PDB file of C-alpha atoms (C1' of nucleotides) in Angstrom:
ATOM      1  CA  MET A 245     164.009  97.233 113.758  1.00  0.00           C
ATOM      2  CA  PRO A 246     163.675 100.886 113.943  1.00  0.00           C
ATOM      3  CA  GLU A 247     165.842 103.576 115.353  1.00  0.00           C
ATOM      4  CA  LEU A 248     165.573 107.171 114.218  1.00  0.00           C
ATOM      5  CA  PRO A 249     167.002 106.649 110.706  1.00  0.00           C
ATOM      6  CA  GLU A 250     164.694 103.738 109.937  1.00  0.00           C
ATOM      7  CA  VAL A 251     161.659 105.647 111.197  1.00  0.00           C
ATOM      8  CA  GLU A 252     162.656 108.645 109.098  1.00  0.00           C
ATOM      9  CA  ILE A 253     162.969 106.409 106.030  1.00  0.00           C
ATOM     10  CA  VAL A 254     159.510 105.023 106.728  1.00  0.00           C
ATOM     11  CA  ARG A 255     158.146 108.536 107.114  1.00  0.00           C
ATOM     12  CA  ARG A 256     159.613 109.647 103.804  1.00  0.00           C
ATOM     13  CA  GLY A 257     158.240 106.568 102.116  1.00  0.00           C
ATOM     14  CA  LEU A 258     154.753 106.938 103.508  1.00  0.00           C
ATOM     15  CA  ALA A 259     154.431 110.699 103.063  1.00  0.00           C
ATOM     16  CA  PRO A 260     153.581 110.722  99.333  1.00  0.00           C
ATOM     17  CA  ALA A 261     150.799 108.179  99.870  1.00  0.00           C
ATOM     18  CA  MET A 262     149.456 109.643 103.086  1.00  0.00           C
ATOM     19  CA  GLU A 263     149.789 113.419 103.025  1.00  0.00           C
ATOM     20  CA  GLY A 264     146.604 114.805 101.579  1.00  0.00           C
ATOM     21  CA  ALA A 265     144.900 111.423 101.565  1.00  0.00           C
ATOM     22  CA  THR A 266     141.564 110.669 103.190  1.00  0.00           C
ATOM     23  CA  ILE A 267     141.210 107.584 105.363  1.00  0.00           C
ATOM     24  CA  THR A 268     138.140 105.840 104.014  1.00  0.00           C
ATOM     25  CA  SER A 269     138.161 102.905 106.408  1.00  0.00           C
ATOM     26  CA  VAL A 270     140.392 101.073 108.855  1.00  0.00           C
ATOM     27  CA  GLU A 271     140.782  97.368 109.461  1.00  0.00           C
ATOM     28  CA  LEU A 272     141.898  96.340 112.941  1.00  0.00           C
ATOM     29  CA  ARG A 273     142.849  92.691 113.101  1.00  0.00           C
ATOM     30  CA  ARG A 274     143.253  92.630 116.870  1.00  0.00           C
ATOM     31  CA  ASP A 275     142.363  94.702 119.922  1.00  0.00           C
ATOM     32  CA  GLY A 276     145.735  96.323 120.232  1.00  0.00           C
ATOM     33  CA  LEU A 277     149.460  95.925 119.918  1.00  0.00           C
ATOM     34  CA  ARG A 278     151.608  96.487 122.962  1.00  0.00           C
ATOM     35  CA  PHE A 279     148.753  98.569 124.379  1.00  0.00           C
ATOM     36  CA  PRO A 280     145.071  98.385 123.475  1.00  0.00           C
ATOM     37  CA  PHE A 281     143.996 100.657 120.667  1.00  0.00           C
ATOM     38  CA  PRO A 282     142.123 103.758 121.870  1.00  0.00           C
ATOM     39  CA  ASP A 283     138.330 103.627 122.067  1.00  0.00           C
ATOM     40  CA  ARG A 284     136.566 103.581 118.710  1.00  0.00           C
ATOM     41  CA  PHE A 285     139.968 103.853 117.034  1.00  0.00           C
ATOM     42  CA  GLY A 286     138.844 102.835 113.574  1.00  0.00           C
ATOM     43  CA  ALA A 287     135.674 104.892 113.625  1.00  0.00           C
ATOM     44  CA  ARG A 288     137.537 108.018 114.706  1.00  0.00           C
ATOM     45  CA  LEU A 289     140.055 107.655 111.873  1.00  0.00           C
ATOM     46  CA  ALA A 290     137.523 106.968 109.163  1.00  0.00           C
ATOM     47  CA  GLY A 291     136.697 110.020 107.097  1.00  0.00           C
ATOM     48  CA  ARG A 292     139.679 112.009 108.338  1.00  0.00           C
ATOM     49  CA  LYS A 293     142.099 113.676 105.985  1.00  0.00           C
ATOM     50  CA  ILE A 294     145.816 113.397 106.748  1.00  0.00           C
ATOM     51  CA  LEU A 295     147.377 116.839 106.628  1.00  0.00           C
ATOM     52  CA  ALA A 296     151.013 115.959 107.267  1.00  0.00           C
ATOM     53  CA  LEU A 297     153.212 113.068 108.321  1.00  0.00           C
ATOM     54  CA  GLY A 298     155.949 113.964 110.779  1.00  0.00           C
ATOM     55  CA  ARG A 299     158.381 112.302 113.134  1.00  0.00           C
ATOM     56  CA  ARG A 300     159.472 112.861 116.722  1.00  0.00           C
ATOM     57  CA  ALA A 301     162.348 110.648 117.830  1.00  0.00           C
ATOM     58  CA  LYS A 302     161.207 107.124 116.899  1.00  0.00           C
ATOM     59  CA  TYR A 303     157.535 108.076 116.604  1.00  0.00           C
ATOM     60  CA  LEU A 304     155.557 108.755 113.459  1.00  0.00           C
ATOM     61  CA  LEU A 305     152.957 111.520 113.790  1.00  0.00           C
ATOM     62  CA  ALA A 306     150.089 111.890 111.340  1.00  0.00           C
ATOM     63  CA  ASP A 307     148.257 115.187 111.773  1.00  0.00           C
ATOM     64  CA  LEU A 308     144.562 114.812 110.973  1.00  0.00           C
ATOM     65  CA  ASP A 309     142.054 117.425 109.849  1.00  0.00           C
ATOM     66  CA  ASP A 310     140.120 117.265 113.124  1.00  0.00           C
ATOM     67  CA  GLY A 311     143.067 118.335 115.246  1.00  0.00           C
ATOM     68  CA  MET A 312     143.991 114.842 116.372  1.00  0.00           C
ATOM     69  CA  VAL A 313     147.341 113.187 115.794  1.00  0.00           C
ATOM     70  CA  LEU A 314     147.721 109.517 114.967  1.00  0.00           C
ATOM     71  CA  THR A 315     150.919 108.420 116.702  1.00  0.00           C
ATOM     72  CA  ALA A 316     152.751 105.229 115.874  1.00  0.00           C
ATOM     73  CA  HIS A 317     155.804 103.540 117.355  1.00  0.00           C
ATOM     74  CA  LEU A 318     157.272 100.550 115.530  1.00  0.00           C
ATOM     75  CA  GLY A 319     158.731  98.774 118.537  1.00  0.00           C
ATOM     76  CA  MET A 320     161.311  96.179 117.549  1.00  0.00           C
ATOM     77  CA  SER A 321     159.678  94.598 114.536  1.00  0.00           C
ATOM     78  CA  GLY A 322     157.049  96.983 113.150  1.00  0.00           C
ATOM     79  CA  SER A 323     156.917  97.911 109.489  1.00  0.00           C
ATOM     80  CA  PHE A 324     154.586  99.632 107.070  1.00  0.00           C
ATOM     81  CA  ARG A 325     153.985  98.794 103.455  1.00  0.00           C
ATOM     82  CA  ILE A 326     152.007 100.594 100.780  1.00  0.00           C
ATOM     83  CA  GLU A 327     150.019  98.854  98.112  1.00  0.00           C
ATOM     84  CA  GLU A 328     148.205 100.489  95.278  1.00  0.00           C
ATOM     85  CA  ASP A 329     144.554  99.532  95.493  1.00  0.00           C
ATOM     86  CA  ALA A 330     143.630  99.626  91.841  1.00  0.00           C
ATOM     87  CA  ASP A 331     140.455  97.626  92.381  1.00  0.00           C
ATOM     88  CA  ALA A 332     139.019  99.879  95.030  1.00  0.00           C
ATOM     89  CA  VAL A 333     135.899 101.634  93.929  1.00  0.00           C
ATOM     90  CA  LEU A 334     135.750 105.169  95.179  1.00  0.00           C
ATOM     91  CA  PRO A 335     134.206 106.135  98.473  1.00  0.00           C
ATOM     92  CA  GLY A 336     131.998 103.815 100.363  1.00  0.00           C
ATOM     93  CA  ASN A 337     132.366 100.682  98.330  1.00  0.00           C
ATOM     94  CA  PHE A 338     135.559  98.900  99.289  1.00  0.00           C
ATOM     95  CA  ASP A 339     135.803  95.185  99.083  1.00  0.00           C
ATOM     96  CA  HIS A 340     138.323  94.382 101.776  1.00  0.00           C
ATOM     97  CA  GLY A 341     137.769  90.677 101.418  1.00  0.00           C
ATOM     98  CA  ARG A 342     139.718  90.686  98.196  1.00  0.00           C
ATOM     99  CA  PHE A 343     142.985  91.180 100.007  1.00  0.00           C
ATOM    100  CA  ALA A 344     144.675  88.299 101.707  1.00  0.00           C
ATOM    101  CA  ALA A 345     146.293  89.575 104.881  1.00  0.00           C
ATOM    102  CA  ALA A 346     149.809  88.446 105.612  1.00  0.00           C
ATOM    103  CA  LYS A 347     150.666  87.007 108.979  1.00  0.00           C
ATOM    104  CA  HIS A 348     151.032  89.749 111.623  1.00  0.00           C
ATOM    105  CA  ASP A 349     149.253  92.376 109.564  1.00  0.00           C
ATOM    106  CA  HIS A 350     147.470  94.168 112.400  1.00  0.00           C
ATOM    107  CA  VAL A 351     146.222  97.470 111.000  1.00  0.00           C
ATOM    108  CA  VAL A 352     145.206  98.436 107.480  1.00  0.00           C
ATOM    109  CA  LEU A 353     144.449 102.031 106.521  1.00  0.00           C
ATOM    110  CA  HIS A 354     142.463 102.380 103.311  1.00  0.00           C
ATOM    111  CA  LEU A 355     143.269 105.690 101.693  1.00  0.00           C
ATOM    112  CA  VAL A 356     142.155 107.727  98.720  1.00  0.00           C
ATOM    113  CA  ILE A 357     143.822 110.704  97.089  1.00  0.00           C
ATOM    114  CA  GLY A 358     141.759 112.044  94.227  1.00  0.00           C
ATOM    115  CA  THR A 359     140.989 109.070  92.031  1.00  0.00           C
ATOM    116  CA  ARG A 360     143.763 106.892  93.392  1.00  0.00           C
ATOM    117  CA  ALA A 361     143.376 104.436  96.214  1.00  0.00           C
ATOM    118  CA  ALA A 362     145.994 102.706  98.308  1.00  0.00           C
ATOM    119  CA  ARG A 363     146.245 100.779 101.492  1.00  0.00           C
ATOM    120  CA  VAL A 364     148.883 101.199 104.150  1.00  0.00           C
ATOM    121  CA  THR A 365     149.413  98.084 106.231  1.00  0.00           C
ATOM    122  CA  TYR A 366     151.135  97.864 109.592  1.00  0.00           C
ATOM    123  CA  ASN A 367     152.839  94.520 110.237  1.00  0.00           C
ATOM    124  CA  ASP A 368     154.497  93.714 113.555  1.00  0.00           C
ATOM    125  CA  PRO A 369     155.395  90.118 114.538  1.00  0.00           C
ATOM    126  CA  ARG A 370     156.433  90.903 118.091  1.00  0.00           C
ATOM    127  CA  ARG A 371     153.744  93.524 118.696  1.00  0.00           C
ATOM    128  CA  PHE A 372     156.016  95.811 120.695  1.00  0.00           C
ATOM    129  CA  GLY A 373     154.733  98.702 118.602  1.00  0.00           C
ATOM    130  CA  TYR A 374     151.831 100.918 119.522  1.00  0.00           C
ATOM    131  CA  MET A 375     149.414 103.424 118.072  1.00  0.00           C
ATOM    132  CA  ASP A 376     147.378 106.123 119.732  1.00  0.00           C
ATOM    133  CA  LEU A 377     145.165 109.065 118.913  1.00  0.00           C
ATOM    134  CA  VAL A 378     146.009 112.285 120.755  1.00  0.00           C
ATOM    135  CA  ALA A 379     144.761 115.864 120.445  1.00  0.00           C
ATOM    136  CA  ARG A 380     147.611 117.949 119.014  1.00  0.00           C
ATOM    137  CA  PRO A 381     147.778 120.416 121.942  1.00  0.00           C
ATOM    138  CA  ALA A 382     147.872 117.515 124.420  1.00  0.00           C
ATOM    139  CA  LEU A 383     150.725 115.776 122.644  1.00  0.00           C
ATOM    140  CA  VAL A 384     153.471 117.463 124.657  1.00  0.00           C
ATOM    141  CA  ASP A 385     151.860 116.228 127.887  1.00  0.00           C
ATOM    142  CA  HIS A 386     151.235 112.711 126.640  1.00  0.00           C
ATOM    143  CA  PRO A 387     153.117 110.120 128.695  1.00  0.00           C
ATOM    144  CA  HIS A 388     155.018 108.882 125.655  1.00  0.00           C
ATOM    145  CA  PHE A 389     156.199 112.339 124.650  1.00  0.00           C
ATOM    146  CA  ALA A 390     156.424 114.459 127.782  1.00  0.00           C
ATOM    147  CA  GLY A 391     159.713 112.983 128.917  1.00  0.00           C
ATOM    148  CA  LEU A 392     161.338 112.745 125.512  1.00  0.00           C
ATOM    149  CA  GLY A 393     164.759 114.320 125.210  1.00  0.00           C
ATOM    150  CA  LEU A 394     166.457 116.287 122.475  1.00  0.00           C
ATOM    151  CA  GLU A 395     165.913 115.547 118.815  1.00  0.00           C
ATOM    152  CA  PRO A 396     169.463 114.570 117.824  1.00  0.00           C
ATOM    153  CA  LEU A 397     169.338 116.173 114.382  1.00  0.00           C
ATOM    154  CA  GLY A 398     167.985 119.436 115.770  1.00  0.00           C
ATOM    155  CA  ASN A 399     170.168 122.475 116.364  1.00  0.00           C
ATOM    156  CA  GLU A 400     170.472 122.037 120.114  1.00  0.00           C
ATOM    157  CA  LEU A 401     172.552 118.859 120.188  1.00  0.00           C
ATOM    158  CA  ASP A 402     176.164 119.869 120.619  1.00  0.00           C
ATOM    159  CA  GLY A 403     179.057 119.207 122.942  1.00  0.00           C
ATOM    160  CA  GLY A 404     177.762 121.689 125.481  1.00  0.00           C
ATOM    161  CA  PHE A 405     174.442 119.915 125.779  1.00  0.00           C
ATOM    162  CA  ILE A 406     176.121 116.563 126.297  1.00  0.00           C
ATOM    163  CA  ALA A 407     178.495 118.025 128.859  1.00  0.00           C
ATOM    164  CA  ALA A 408     175.631 119.548 130.822  1.00  0.00           C
ATOM    165  CA  ARG A 409     173.325 116.562 130.786  1.00  0.00           C
ATOM    166  CA  PHE A 410     175.958 113.882 131.364  1.00  0.00           C
ATOM    167  CA  ALA A 411     177.892 115.687 134.084  1.00  0.00           C
ATOM    168  CA  ALA A 412     176.093 114.072 137.011  1.00  0.00           C
ATOM    169  CA  LYS A 413     175.575 110.646 135.484  1.00  0.00           C
ATOM    170  CA  ASN A 414     177.655 107.793 136.744  1.00  0.00           C
ATOM    171  CA  THR A 415     176.143 105.291 134.336  1.00  0.00           C
ATOM    172  CA  PRO A 416     178.197 104.046 131.407  1.00  0.00           C
ATOM    173  CA  ILE A 417     178.088 106.399 128.424  1.00  0.00           C
ATOM    174  CA  LYS A 418     176.435 103.583 126.476  1.00  0.00           C
ATOM    175  CA  ALA A 419     173.437 103.587 128.809  1.00  0.00           C
ATOM    176  CA  ALA A 420     173.239 107.370 128.887  1.00  0.00           C
ATOM    177  CA  LEU A 421     173.057 107.552 125.103  1.00  0.00           C
ATOM    178  CA  LEU A 422     170.267 104.971 125.041  1.00  0.00           C
ATOM    179  CA  ASP A 423     168.274 107.016 127.576  1.00  0.00           C
ATOM    180  CA  GLN A 424     165.494 108.575 125.504  1.00  0.00           C
ATOM    181  CA  ARG A 425     164.913 111.229 128.192  1.00  0.00           C
ATOM    182  CA  ILE A 426     168.220 112.860 127.280  1.00  0.00           C
ATOM    183  CA  ILE A 427     168.639 112.334 123.538  1.00  0.00           C
ATOM    184  CA  ALA A 428     165.632 110.775 121.807  1.00  0.00           C
ATOM    185  CA  GLY A 429     166.023 108.542 118.803  1.00  0.00           C
ATOM    186  CA  LEU A 430     169.231 106.611 119.286  1.00  0.00           C
ATOM    187  CA  GLY A 431     169.106 102.842 119.740  1.00  0.00           C
ATOM    188  CA  ASN A 432     171.585 100.049 120.171  1.00  0.00           C
ATOM    189  CA  ILE A 433     173.070 100.170 116.676  1.00  0.00           C
ATOM    190  CA  TYR A 434     173.674 103.886 116.383  1.00  0.00           C
ATOM    191  CA  VAL A 435     174.978 104.231 119.930  1.00  0.00           C
ATOM    192  CA  CYS A 436     177.603 101.573 119.200  1.00  0.00           C
ATOM    193  CA  GLU A 437     178.471 103.250 115.911  1.00  0.00           C
ATOM    194  CA  ALA A 438     178.641 106.763 117.378  1.00  0.00           C
ATOM    195  CA  LEU A 439     180.939 105.597 120.175  1.00  0.00           C
ATOM    196  CA  TRP A 440     183.208 103.815 117.713  1.00  0.00           C
ATOM    197  CA  ARG A 441     183.413 106.914 115.521  1.00  0.00           C
ATOM    198  CA  SER A 442     184.197 108.991 118.601  1.00  0.00           C
ATOM    199  CA  GLY A 443     186.918 106.636 119.810  1.00  0.00           C
ATOM    200  CA  LEU A 444     185.174 106.464 123.195  1.00  0.00           C
ATOM    201  CA  SER A 445     184.905 103.310 125.270  1.00  0.00           C
ATOM    202  CA  PRO A 446     181.300 102.315 126.024  1.00  0.00           C
ATOM    203  CA  LEU A 447     182.494 101.517 129.546  1.00  0.00           C
ATOM    204  CA  ARG A 448     183.421 105.108 130.348  1.00  0.00           C
ATOM    205  CA  THR A 449     181.015 106.868 132.664  1.00  0.00           C
ATOM    206  CA  ALA A 450     178.903 109.599 131.155  1.00  0.00           C
ATOM    207  CA  ALA A 451     180.363 112.000 133.720  1.00  0.00           C
ATOM    208  CA  SER A 452     183.939 111.319 132.670  1.00  0.00           C
ATOM    209  CA  VAL A 453     183.114 112.136 129.067  1.00  0.00           C
ATOM    210  CA  ALA A 454     181.202 115.239 130.156  1.00  0.00           C
ATOM    211  CA  GLN A 455     184.382 116.647 131.688  1.00  0.00           C
ATOM    212  CA  ASN A 456     186.290 116.623 128.416  1.00  0.00           C
ATOM    213  CA  ARG A 457     185.305 119.367 126.013  1.00  0.00           C
ATOM    214  CA  ARG A 458     186.965 117.739 123.034  1.00  0.00           C
ATOM    215  CA  GLU A 459     185.246 114.428 123.673  1.00  0.00           C
ATOM    216  CA  THR A 460     181.743 115.859 124.061  1.00  0.00           C
ATOM    217  CA  ARG A 461     182.164 117.814 120.866  1.00  0.00           C
ATOM    218  CA  THR A 462     183.457 114.788 118.969  1.00  0.00           C
ATOM    219  CA  LEU A 463     180.588 112.683 120.274  1.00  0.00           C
ATOM    220  CA  ALA A 464     177.916 115.207 119.304  1.00  0.00           C
ATOM    221  CA  ILE A 465     179.297 115.392 115.778  1.00  0.00           C
ATOM    222  CA  ALA A 466     179.540 111.598 115.518  1.00  0.00           C
ATOM    223  CA  ILE A 467     175.941 111.106 116.648  1.00  0.00           C
ATOM    224  CA  ARG A 468     174.620 113.540 114.088  1.00  0.00           C
ATOM    225  CA  GLN A 469     176.792 112.254 111.268  1.00  0.00           C
ATOM    226  CA  VAL A 470     176.050 108.564 111.792  1.00  0.00           C
ATOM    227  CA  LEU A 471     172.314 109.276 111.752  1.00  0.00           C
ATOM    228  CA  LEU A 472     172.634 111.339 108.572  1.00  0.00           C
ATOM    229  CA  ASP A 473     174.767 108.653 106.929  1.00  0.00           C
ATOM    230  CA  ALA A 474     172.237 105.979 107.863  1.00  0.00           C
ATOM    231  CA  ILE A 475     169.304 107.980 106.512  1.00  0.00           C
ATOM    232  CA  ALA A 476     171.199 108.572 103.274  1.00  0.00           C
ATOM    233  CA  ALA A 477     171.665 104.794 102.960  1.00  0.00           C
ATOM    234  CA  GLY A 478     167.990 104.013 103.529  1.00  0.00           C
ATOM    235  CA  GLY A 479     168.496 102.816 107.094  1.00  0.00           C
ATOM    236  CA  SER A 480     169.856  99.482 108.309  1.00  0.00           C
ATOM    237  CA  THR A 481     168.208  96.205 107.382  1.00  0.00           C
ATOM    238  CA  LEU A 482     169.112  93.480 109.862  1.00  0.00           C
ATOM    239  CA  ARG A 483     165.983  91.444 109.436  1.00  0.00           C
ATOM    240  CA  ASP A 484     162.831  93.182 108.485  1.00  0.00           C
ATOM    241  CA  HIS A 485     163.387  96.873 107.933  1.00  0.00           C
ATOM    242  CA  ARG A 486     162.265  97.800 104.443  1.00  0.00           C
ATOM    243  CA  GLN A 487     161.742 101.085 102.795  1.00  0.00           C
ATOM    244  CA  THR A 488     158.015 101.337 102.120  1.00  0.00           C
ATOM    245  CA  ASP A 489     158.582 100.431  98.479  1.00  0.00           C
ATOM    246  CA  GLY A 490     160.092  97.140  99.619  1.00  0.00           C
ATOM    247  CA  GLN A 491     163.718  98.120  99.070  1.00  0.00           C
ATOM    248  CA  LEU A 492     166.227  97.125 101.723  1.00  0.00           C
ATOM    249  CA  GLY A 493     168.283  99.614 103.689  1.00  0.00           C
ATOM    250  CA  TYR A 494     172.012  99.524 103.090  1.00  0.00           C
ATOM    251  CA  PHE A 495     173.658 101.091 106.105  1.00  0.00           C
ATOM    252  CA  GLN A 496     174.362  97.688 107.717  1.00  0.00           C
ATOM    253  CA  HIS A 497     177.160  97.301 105.164  1.00  0.00           C
ATOM    254  CA  ALA A 498     178.763 100.414 106.618  1.00  0.00           C
ATOM    255  CA  PHE A 499     178.801  99.272 110.244  1.00  0.00           C
ATOM    256  CA  ASP A 500     182.140  99.704 111.979  1.00  0.00           C
ATOM    257  CA  ALA A 501     181.172  98.102 115.278  1.00  0.00           C
ATOM    258  CA  TYR A 502     177.640  96.726 115.508  1.00  0.00           C
ATOM    259  CA  GLY A 503     177.488  92.992 114.848  1.00  0.00           C
ATOM    260  CA  ARG A 504     181.213  92.770 114.021  1.00  0.00           C
ATOM    261  CA  GLU A 505     182.404  90.687 116.971  1.00  0.00           C
ATOM    262  CA  GLY A 506     185.736  89.060 116.125  1.00  0.00           C
ATOM    263  CA  ASP A 507     186.294  91.166 113.025  1.00  0.00           C
ATOM    264  CA  PRO A 508     189.182  93.586 112.606  1.00  0.00           C
ATOM    265  CA  CYS A 509     188.680  97.203 113.598  1.00  0.00           C
ATOM    266  CA  HIS A 510     188.138  99.472 110.611  1.00  0.00           C
ATOM    267  CA  ARG A 511     190.156 102.356 112.051  1.00  0.00           C
ATOM    268  CA  ALA A 512     193.247 103.092 110.012  1.00  0.00           C
ATOM    269  CA  SER A 513     196.347 101.717 111.699  1.00  0.00           C
ATOM    270  CA  CYS A 514     194.351 100.114 114.534  1.00  0.00           C
ATOM    271  CA  ALA A 515     195.101  96.411 114.912  1.00  0.00           C
ATOM    272  CA  GLY A 516     192.197  95.829 117.316  1.00  0.00           C
ATOM    273  CA  ILE A 517     189.453  93.227 117.106  1.00  0.00           C
ATOM    274  CA  ILE A 518     185.830  94.159 117.741  1.00  0.00           C
ATOM    275  CA  GLU A 519     184.517  92.669 120.967  1.00  0.00           C
ATOM    276  CA  ARG A 520     181.002  92.115 122.234  1.00  0.00           C
ATOM    277  CA  LEU A 521     180.006  92.726 125.807  1.00  0.00           C
ATOM    278  CA  VAL A 522     176.696  93.085 127.630  1.00  0.00           C
ATOM    279  CA  GLN A 523     175.655  96.340 129.287  1.00  0.00           C
ATOM    280  CA  SER A 524     172.290  96.646 131.002  1.00  0.00           C
ATOM    281  CA  GLY A 525     171.162  93.549 129.229  1.00  0.00           C
ATOM    282  CA  ARG A 526     172.081  94.623 125.722  1.00  0.00           C
ATOM    283  CA  SER A 527     174.960  93.815 123.420  1.00  0.00           C
ATOM    284  CA  THR A 528     177.649  96.425 123.030  1.00  0.00           C
ATOM    285  CA  PHE A 529     180.175  96.134 120.201  1.00  0.00           C
ATOM    286  CA  HIS A 530     183.420  98.057 120.497  1.00  0.00           C
ATOM    287  CA  CYS A 531     187.118  98.060 119.753  1.00  0.00           C
ATOM    288  CA  PRO A 532     188.922  97.811 123.086  1.00  0.00           C
ATOM    289  CA  ARG A 533     192.117  99.047 121.458  1.00  0.00           C
ATOM    290  CA  CYS A 534     191.120 102.385 119.981  1.00  0.00           C
ATOM    291  CA  GLN A 535     188.005 103.205 121.993  1.00  0.00           C
ATOM    292  CA  ARG A 536     189.352 104.599 125.229  1.00  0.00           C
TER     293      ARG A 536
ATOM    294  C1'  DC B 228     165.916 110.359 142.523  1.00  0.00           C
ATOM    295  C1'  DC B 229     169.052 106.362 140.385  1.00  0.00           C
ATOM    296  C1'  DT B 230     170.203 101.842 138.397  1.00  0.00           C
ATOM    297  C1'  DT B 231     169.493  97.199 137.051  1.00  0.00           C
ATOM    298  C1'  DG B 232     166.820  93.410 135.464  1.00  0.00           C
ATOM    299  C1'  DA B 233     162.695  91.218 134.074  1.00  0.00           C
ATOM    300  C1'  DA B 234     158.803  91.374 131.175  1.00  0.00           C
ATOM    301  C1'  DC B 235     156.305  91.946 127.007  1.00  0.00           C
ATOM    302  C1'  DC B 236     156.095  88.740 122.041  1.00  0.00           C
ATOM    303  C1'  DT B 237     157.517  86.039 117.905  1.00  0.00           C
ATOM    304  C1'  DG B 238     160.877  84.069 114.982  1.00  0.00           C
ATOM    305  C1'  DG B 239     165.482  82.821 113.263  1.00  0.00           C
ATOM    306  C1'  DG B 240     169.742  80.452 113.953  1.00  0.00           C
ATOM    307  C1'  DC B 241     172.467  77.015 116.021  1.00  0.00           C
ATOM    308  C1'  DG B 242     173.925  72.841 118.592  1.00  0.00           C
ATOM    309  C1'  DC B 243     172.578  68.294 119.669  1.00  0.00           C
TER     310       DC B 243
ATOM    311  C1'  DT C 184     163.146  66.938 111.745  1.00  0.00           C
ATOM    312  C1'  DG C 185     162.687  68.333 116.249  1.00  0.00           C
ATOM    313  C1'  DC C 186     163.805  70.426 120.635  1.00  0.00           C
ATOM    314  C1'  DG C 187     165.855  73.658 123.530  1.00  0.00           C
ATOM    315  C1'  DC C 188     168.500  77.574 124.045  1.00  0.00           C
ATOM    316  C1'  DC C 189     170.133  82.159 122.823  1.00  0.00           C
ATOM    317  C1'  DC C 190     169.562  86.213 120.421  1.00  0.00           C
ATOM    318  C1'  DA C 191     167.107  90.348 118.320  1.00  0.00           C
ATOM    319  C1'  DG C 192     166.623  97.337 115.936  1.00  0.00           C
ATOM    320  C1'  DG C 193     162.507  99.085 122.262  1.00  0.00           C
ATOM    321  C1'  DT C 194     160.099 100.506 126.135  1.00  0.00           C
ATOM    322  C1'  DT C 195     157.940 100.003 130.708  1.00  0.00           C
ATOM    323  C1'  DC C 196     157.500  98.497 135.230  1.00  0.00           C
ATOM    324  C1'  DA C 197     159.061  96.549 139.645  1.00  0.00           C
ATOM    325  C1'  DA C 198     162.532  96.132 142.844  1.00  0.00           C
ATOM    326  C1'  DG C 199     166.899  97.154 145.024  1.00  0.00           C
TER     327       DG C 199
END
DNA sequence: CCTTGAACCTGGGCGC
DNA sequence: TGCGCCCAGGTTCAAG
């Protein structure tokens, strides 16, 4: 499911329920997801207050009142949902047995804010997601974060950055944009969409784009704008992405390339047909006529 | 260092 | 209905 826009939508949905809440207990329905949960995961979360819910690339970061950060990655199929827990009696007396878990519900956080209780459930059929608990100062050195590239909606992403970082790369621009060590947060959908908006062929080498000042600038703007447009639409729902209130995302209706194989190109006065090809094992959708 | 491809998992869709 | 195959929003690890 989730690329940067979907994760940001999840963050915005979870924040009102989580920021300021205390974790009263945690249910772990298995030993781990893609990786094992950290030692005593549930016990270390219980009793902690969540100070803030942030995001780095495709990761959610919950800052806790003991200086630790709960990190979560949603993999391909992870999702969170919030349910009001009207029956919960305040601290120390939860009756978890009342709730029937859905298939693939792996983690349940029981929360209280004041007199209100809620539970936040992580569901992930494919279990490519992961969670960890890291001390805030150690986060930058953590293996999952140390190598992470630029935040694409930050101030530093511009044509100059792309020119500098792509100059020596002979891989296709498609692969370079998916490389989280350079720009962190793009995935298959938004790379296809950004390249379509830029009029750049996914088959071009990163280096060839880096040489053209106009193209790097156009690409930087397209990346930022497609992410902003997707966030404004609540993300893209292909299968299972939901906003935390259960609403679907709507950006999939605005796709110009992704998933449109055989359909006419949306570009004004372009008579091209969107084609699908495979690059490094993943589908690329593009218009061979206007993406050069 | 660089690049590609397989692996990790489950489920949905399609052809037969 | 059922089976087999292909495909899927991501990342990591091994191998060339």
